[in-house]
CSV table of C-alpha atoms in Angstrom, one decimal:
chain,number,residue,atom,x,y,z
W,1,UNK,CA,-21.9,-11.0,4.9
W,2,UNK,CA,-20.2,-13.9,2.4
W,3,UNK,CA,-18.1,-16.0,5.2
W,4,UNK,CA,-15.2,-17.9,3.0
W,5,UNK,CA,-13.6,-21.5,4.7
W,6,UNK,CA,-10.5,-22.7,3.6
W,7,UNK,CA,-9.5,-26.0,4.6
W,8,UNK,CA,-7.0,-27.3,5.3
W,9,UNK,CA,-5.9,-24.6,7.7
W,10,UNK,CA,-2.3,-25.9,7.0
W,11,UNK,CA,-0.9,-29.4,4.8
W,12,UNK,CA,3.0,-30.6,4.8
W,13,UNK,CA,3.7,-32.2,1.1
W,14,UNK,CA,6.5,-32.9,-0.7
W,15,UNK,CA,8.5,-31.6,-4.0
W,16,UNK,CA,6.5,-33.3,-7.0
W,17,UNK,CA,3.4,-33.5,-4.9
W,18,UNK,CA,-0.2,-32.9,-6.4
W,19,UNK,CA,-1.8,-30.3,-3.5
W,20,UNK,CA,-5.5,-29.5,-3.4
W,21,UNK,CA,-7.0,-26.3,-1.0
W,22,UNK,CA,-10.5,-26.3,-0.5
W,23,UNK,CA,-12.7,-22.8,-0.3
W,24,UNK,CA,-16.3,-22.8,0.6
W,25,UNK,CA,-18.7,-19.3,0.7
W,26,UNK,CA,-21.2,-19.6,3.1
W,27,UNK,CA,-23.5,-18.5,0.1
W,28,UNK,CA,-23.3,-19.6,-3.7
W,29,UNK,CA,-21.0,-16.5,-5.2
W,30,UNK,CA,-21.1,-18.1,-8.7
W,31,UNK,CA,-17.8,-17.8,-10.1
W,32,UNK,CA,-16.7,-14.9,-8.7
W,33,UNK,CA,-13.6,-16.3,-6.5
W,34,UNK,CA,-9.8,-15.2,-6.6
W,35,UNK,CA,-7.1,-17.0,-5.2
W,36,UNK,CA,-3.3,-15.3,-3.8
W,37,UNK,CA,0.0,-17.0,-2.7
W,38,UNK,CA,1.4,-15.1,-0.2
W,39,UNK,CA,5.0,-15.7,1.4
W,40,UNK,CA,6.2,-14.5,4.5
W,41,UNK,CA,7.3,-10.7,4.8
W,42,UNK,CA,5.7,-10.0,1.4
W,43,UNK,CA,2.7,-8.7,-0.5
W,44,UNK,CA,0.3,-11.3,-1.6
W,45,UNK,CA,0.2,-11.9,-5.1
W,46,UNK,CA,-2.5,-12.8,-7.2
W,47,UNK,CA,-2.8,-16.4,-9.0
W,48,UNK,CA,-6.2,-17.5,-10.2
W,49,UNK,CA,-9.5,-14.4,-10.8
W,50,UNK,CA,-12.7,-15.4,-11.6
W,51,UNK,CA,-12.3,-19.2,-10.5
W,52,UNK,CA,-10.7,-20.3,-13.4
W,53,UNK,CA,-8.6,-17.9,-15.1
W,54,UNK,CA,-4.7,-17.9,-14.7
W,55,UNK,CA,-3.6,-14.3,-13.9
W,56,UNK,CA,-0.7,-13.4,-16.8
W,57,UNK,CA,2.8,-14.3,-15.8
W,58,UNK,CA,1.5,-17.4,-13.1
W,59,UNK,CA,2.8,-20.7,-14.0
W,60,UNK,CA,0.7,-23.2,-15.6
W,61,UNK,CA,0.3,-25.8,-12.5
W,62,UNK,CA,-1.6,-23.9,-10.7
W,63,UNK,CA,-5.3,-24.4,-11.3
W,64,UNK,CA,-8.6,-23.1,-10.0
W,65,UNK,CA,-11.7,-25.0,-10.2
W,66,UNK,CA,-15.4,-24.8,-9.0
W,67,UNK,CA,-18.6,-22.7,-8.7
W,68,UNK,CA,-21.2,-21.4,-6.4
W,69,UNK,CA,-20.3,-22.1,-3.2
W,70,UNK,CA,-16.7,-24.8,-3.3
W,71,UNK,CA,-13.8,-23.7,-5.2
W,72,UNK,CA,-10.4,-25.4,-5.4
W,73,UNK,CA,-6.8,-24.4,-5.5
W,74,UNK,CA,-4.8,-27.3,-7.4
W,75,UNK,CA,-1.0,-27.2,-7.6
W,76,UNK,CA,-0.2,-30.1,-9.8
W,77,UNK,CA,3.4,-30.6,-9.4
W,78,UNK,CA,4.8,-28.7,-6.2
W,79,UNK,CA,7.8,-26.9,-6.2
W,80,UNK,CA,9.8,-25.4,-3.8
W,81,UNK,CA,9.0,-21.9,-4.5
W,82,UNK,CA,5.4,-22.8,-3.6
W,83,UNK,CA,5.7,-23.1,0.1
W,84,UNK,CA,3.5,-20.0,0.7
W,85,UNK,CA,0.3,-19.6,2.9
W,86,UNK,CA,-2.7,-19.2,0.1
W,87,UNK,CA,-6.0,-17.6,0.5
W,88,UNK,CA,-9.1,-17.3,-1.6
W,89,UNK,CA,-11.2,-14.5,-2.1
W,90,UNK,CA,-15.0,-13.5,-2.4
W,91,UNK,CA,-16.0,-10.6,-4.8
W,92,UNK,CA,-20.1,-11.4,-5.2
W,93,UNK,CA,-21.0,-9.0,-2.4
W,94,UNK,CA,-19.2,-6.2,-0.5
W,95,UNK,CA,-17.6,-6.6,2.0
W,96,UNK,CA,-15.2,-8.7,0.0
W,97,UNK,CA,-13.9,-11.2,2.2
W,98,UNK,CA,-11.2,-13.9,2.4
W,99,UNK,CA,-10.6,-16.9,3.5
W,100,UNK,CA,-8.4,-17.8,6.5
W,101,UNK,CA,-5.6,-19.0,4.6
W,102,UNK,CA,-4.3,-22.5,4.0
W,103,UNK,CA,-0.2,-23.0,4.7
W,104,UNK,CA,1.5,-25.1,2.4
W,105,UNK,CA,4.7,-26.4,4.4
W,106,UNK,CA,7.5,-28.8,3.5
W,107,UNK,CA,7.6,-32.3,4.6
Q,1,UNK,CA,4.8,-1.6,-14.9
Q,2,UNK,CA,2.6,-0.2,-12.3
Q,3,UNK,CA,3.8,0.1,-8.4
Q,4,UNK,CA,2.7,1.2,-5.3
Q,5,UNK,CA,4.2,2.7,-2.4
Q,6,UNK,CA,2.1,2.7,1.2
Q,7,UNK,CA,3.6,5.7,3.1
Q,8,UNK,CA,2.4,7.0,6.9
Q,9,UNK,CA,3.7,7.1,10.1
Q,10,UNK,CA,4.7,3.8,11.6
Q,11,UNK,CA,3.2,4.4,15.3
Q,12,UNK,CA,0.0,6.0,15.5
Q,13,UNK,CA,-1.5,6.5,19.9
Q,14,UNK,CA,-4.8,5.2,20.6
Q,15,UNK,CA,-7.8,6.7,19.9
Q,16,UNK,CA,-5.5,8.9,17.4
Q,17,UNK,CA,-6.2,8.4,14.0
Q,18,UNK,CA,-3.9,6.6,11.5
Q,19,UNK,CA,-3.9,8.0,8.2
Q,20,UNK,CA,-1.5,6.5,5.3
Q,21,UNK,CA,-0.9,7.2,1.3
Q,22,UNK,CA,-0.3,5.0,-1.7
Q,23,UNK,CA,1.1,6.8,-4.7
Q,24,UNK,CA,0.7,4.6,-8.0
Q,25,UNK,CA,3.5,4.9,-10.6
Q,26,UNK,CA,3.8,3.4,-13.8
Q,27,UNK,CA,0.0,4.2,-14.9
Q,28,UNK,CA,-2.7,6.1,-14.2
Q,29,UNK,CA,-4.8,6.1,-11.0
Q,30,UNK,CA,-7.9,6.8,-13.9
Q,31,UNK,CA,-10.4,4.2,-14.7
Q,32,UNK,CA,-9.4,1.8,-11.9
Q,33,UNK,CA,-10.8,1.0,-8.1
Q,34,UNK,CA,-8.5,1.4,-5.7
Q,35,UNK,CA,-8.5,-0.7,-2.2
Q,36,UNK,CA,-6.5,-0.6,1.2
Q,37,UNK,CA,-6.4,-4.3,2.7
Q,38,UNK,CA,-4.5,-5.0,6.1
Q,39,UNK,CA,-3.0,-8.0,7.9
Q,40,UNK,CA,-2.9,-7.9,11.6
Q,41,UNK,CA,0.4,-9.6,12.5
Q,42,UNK,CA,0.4,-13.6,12.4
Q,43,UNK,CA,-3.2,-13.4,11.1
Q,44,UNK,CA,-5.2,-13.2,8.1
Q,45,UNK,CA,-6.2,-10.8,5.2
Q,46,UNK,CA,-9.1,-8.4,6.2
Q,47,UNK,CA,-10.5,-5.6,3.1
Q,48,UNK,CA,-10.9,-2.2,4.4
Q,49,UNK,CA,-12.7,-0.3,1.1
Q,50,UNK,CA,-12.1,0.8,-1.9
Q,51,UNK,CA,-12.1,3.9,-3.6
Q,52,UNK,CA,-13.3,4.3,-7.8
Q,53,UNK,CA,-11.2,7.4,-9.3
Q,54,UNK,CA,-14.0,9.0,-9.8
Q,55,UNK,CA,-14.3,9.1,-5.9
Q,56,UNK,CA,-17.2,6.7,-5.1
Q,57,UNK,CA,-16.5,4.6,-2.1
Q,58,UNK,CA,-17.3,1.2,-0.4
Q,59,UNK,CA,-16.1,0.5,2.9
Q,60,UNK,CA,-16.0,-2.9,5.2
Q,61,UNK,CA,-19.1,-2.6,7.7
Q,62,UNK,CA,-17.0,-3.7,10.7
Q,63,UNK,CA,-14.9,-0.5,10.0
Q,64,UNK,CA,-17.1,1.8,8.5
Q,65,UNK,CA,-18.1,4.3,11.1
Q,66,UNK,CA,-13.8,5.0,11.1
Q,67,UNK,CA,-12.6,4.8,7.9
Q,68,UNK,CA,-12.9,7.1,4.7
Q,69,UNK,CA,-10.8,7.0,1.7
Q,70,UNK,CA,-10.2,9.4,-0.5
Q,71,UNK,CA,-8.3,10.0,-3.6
Q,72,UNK,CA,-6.2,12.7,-5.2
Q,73,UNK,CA,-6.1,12.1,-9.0
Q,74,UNK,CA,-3.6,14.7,-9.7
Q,75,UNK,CA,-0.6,13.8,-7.4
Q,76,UNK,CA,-2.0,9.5,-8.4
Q,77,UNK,CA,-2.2,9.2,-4.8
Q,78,UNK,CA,-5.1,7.5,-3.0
Q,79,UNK,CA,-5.1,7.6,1.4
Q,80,UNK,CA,-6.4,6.2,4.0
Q,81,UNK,CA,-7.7,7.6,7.5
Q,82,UNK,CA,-8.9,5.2,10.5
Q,83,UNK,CA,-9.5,7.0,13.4
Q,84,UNK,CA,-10.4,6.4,17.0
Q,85,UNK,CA,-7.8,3.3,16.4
Q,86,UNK,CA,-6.9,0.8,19.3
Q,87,UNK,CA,-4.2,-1.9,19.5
Q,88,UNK,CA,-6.8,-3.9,17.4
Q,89,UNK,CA,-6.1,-2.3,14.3
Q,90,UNK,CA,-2.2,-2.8,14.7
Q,91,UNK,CA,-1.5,-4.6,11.2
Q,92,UNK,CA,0.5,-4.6,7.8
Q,93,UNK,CA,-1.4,-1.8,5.8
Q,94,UNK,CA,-1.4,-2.8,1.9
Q,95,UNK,CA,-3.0,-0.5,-1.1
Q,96,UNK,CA,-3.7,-2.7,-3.9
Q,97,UNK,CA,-5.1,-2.1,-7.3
Q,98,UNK,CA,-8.4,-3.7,-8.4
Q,99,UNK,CA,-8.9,-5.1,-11.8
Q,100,UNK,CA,-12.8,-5.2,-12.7
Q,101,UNK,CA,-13.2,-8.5,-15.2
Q,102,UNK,CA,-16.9,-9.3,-15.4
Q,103,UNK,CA,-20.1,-9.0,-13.9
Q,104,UNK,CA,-19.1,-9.1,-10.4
Q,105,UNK,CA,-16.0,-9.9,-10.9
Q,106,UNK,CA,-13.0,-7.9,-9.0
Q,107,UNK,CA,-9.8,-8.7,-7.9
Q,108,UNK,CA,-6.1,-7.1,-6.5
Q,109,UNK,CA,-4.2,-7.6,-9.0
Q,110,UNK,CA,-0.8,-5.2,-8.1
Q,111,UNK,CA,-0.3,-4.8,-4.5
Q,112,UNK,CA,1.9,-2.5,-2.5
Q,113,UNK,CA,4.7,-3.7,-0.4
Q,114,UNK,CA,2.6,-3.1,2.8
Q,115,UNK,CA,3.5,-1.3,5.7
Q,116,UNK,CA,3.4,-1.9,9.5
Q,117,UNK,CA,1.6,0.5,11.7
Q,118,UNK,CA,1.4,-0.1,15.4
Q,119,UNK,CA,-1.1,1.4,17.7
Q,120,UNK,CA,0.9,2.2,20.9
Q,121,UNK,CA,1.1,4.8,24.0
């Protein structure tokens, strides 16, 4: 089985700041990596699929970067609506598997 | 716009077997794979399976001798049934849609709202 690392496990940043999540896959999955913003009491919701591509509707300052095995989550201007835990996810192999989750919190 | 609604009982006994719904509105359960994720409480996101309309299955190895999940293309319902369940598998339940892009390529694109189901005596 694909293990996936997120890291950190939790940041504090400001409004305005630049935040970077980290994913690693214990094997190279190519490309095939999705990240979710999830906030507390709700449904996660899907931001980034296939590394790179912004799901519809997402705003424009989130970014996902990377291949085969390290993939990154950039939020380029942080805003308060984006203190949210945030995970990545594997789809190469079954069983699909996500990372741990990194919390963004407010400094 | 397409929703889904987990449905079940809320408190299932041990070594009982939990068994939840998700009926999809706004579009048609046809042509899509169908997944049931959970999210034991404080803790992380673990994928259970997925179902394809046409019925094929994948399940999660660590779960797999429990779980089946089936699908009922005429109600768009798809369902869920863990059995022999212990206070392990006390979680949020969430039935999601996934979106096949390329290659391998799949992700949950709509989720449910999720829904808490506590294993208890």
């Amino acid at each position: 089985d694909i293990q996936m690392t997120q890291s950190p496990s939790s940041l504090s940043a400001s409004e305005g700041d630049r935040v970077t999540i980290t994913c690693r896959a214990s094997q190279s999955i190519t490309s095939y990596l999705n990240w979710y913003q999830q906030k507390p009491g709700k449904a996660p919701k899907l931001l980034i699929y296939a590394a790179s591509s912004l799901q519809s509707g997402v705003p424009s300052r989130f970014s996902g970067s990377g291949s085969g095995t390290d993939f990154t989550l950039t939020i380029s201007s942080l805003q308060p609506e984006d203190f949210a835990t945030y995970y990545c996810q594997q789809s190469y192999s079954t069983p699909w598997a996500f990372g741990q989750g990194t919390k963004v919190e407010i400094k | 716009q397409v929703q889904l609604q987990e449905s079940g009982p809320g408190l299932v006994k041990p070594s009982e077997t939990l068994s939840l719904t998700c009926t999809v509105s706004g579009g048609s359960i046809s042509s899509y794979y169908w997944s049931w994720i959970r999210q034991p409480p404080g803790k992380g996101l673990e994928w259970i399976g997925y179902i394809y309309y046409s019925g094929s299955t994948s399940y999660n190895p660590s779960l797999k001798s429990r779980v089946a999940i089936s699908v009922d293309t005429s109600k768009n319902q798809f369902s869920l049934r863990l059995s022999s369940v212990t206070a392990a598998d006390t979680a949020v339940y969430y039935c999601a849609r996934v979106r096949h892009g390329y290659g391998y390529s799949y992700y949950f694109d709509y989720w449910g709202q999720g829904t808490l189901v506590t294993v208890s005596s």
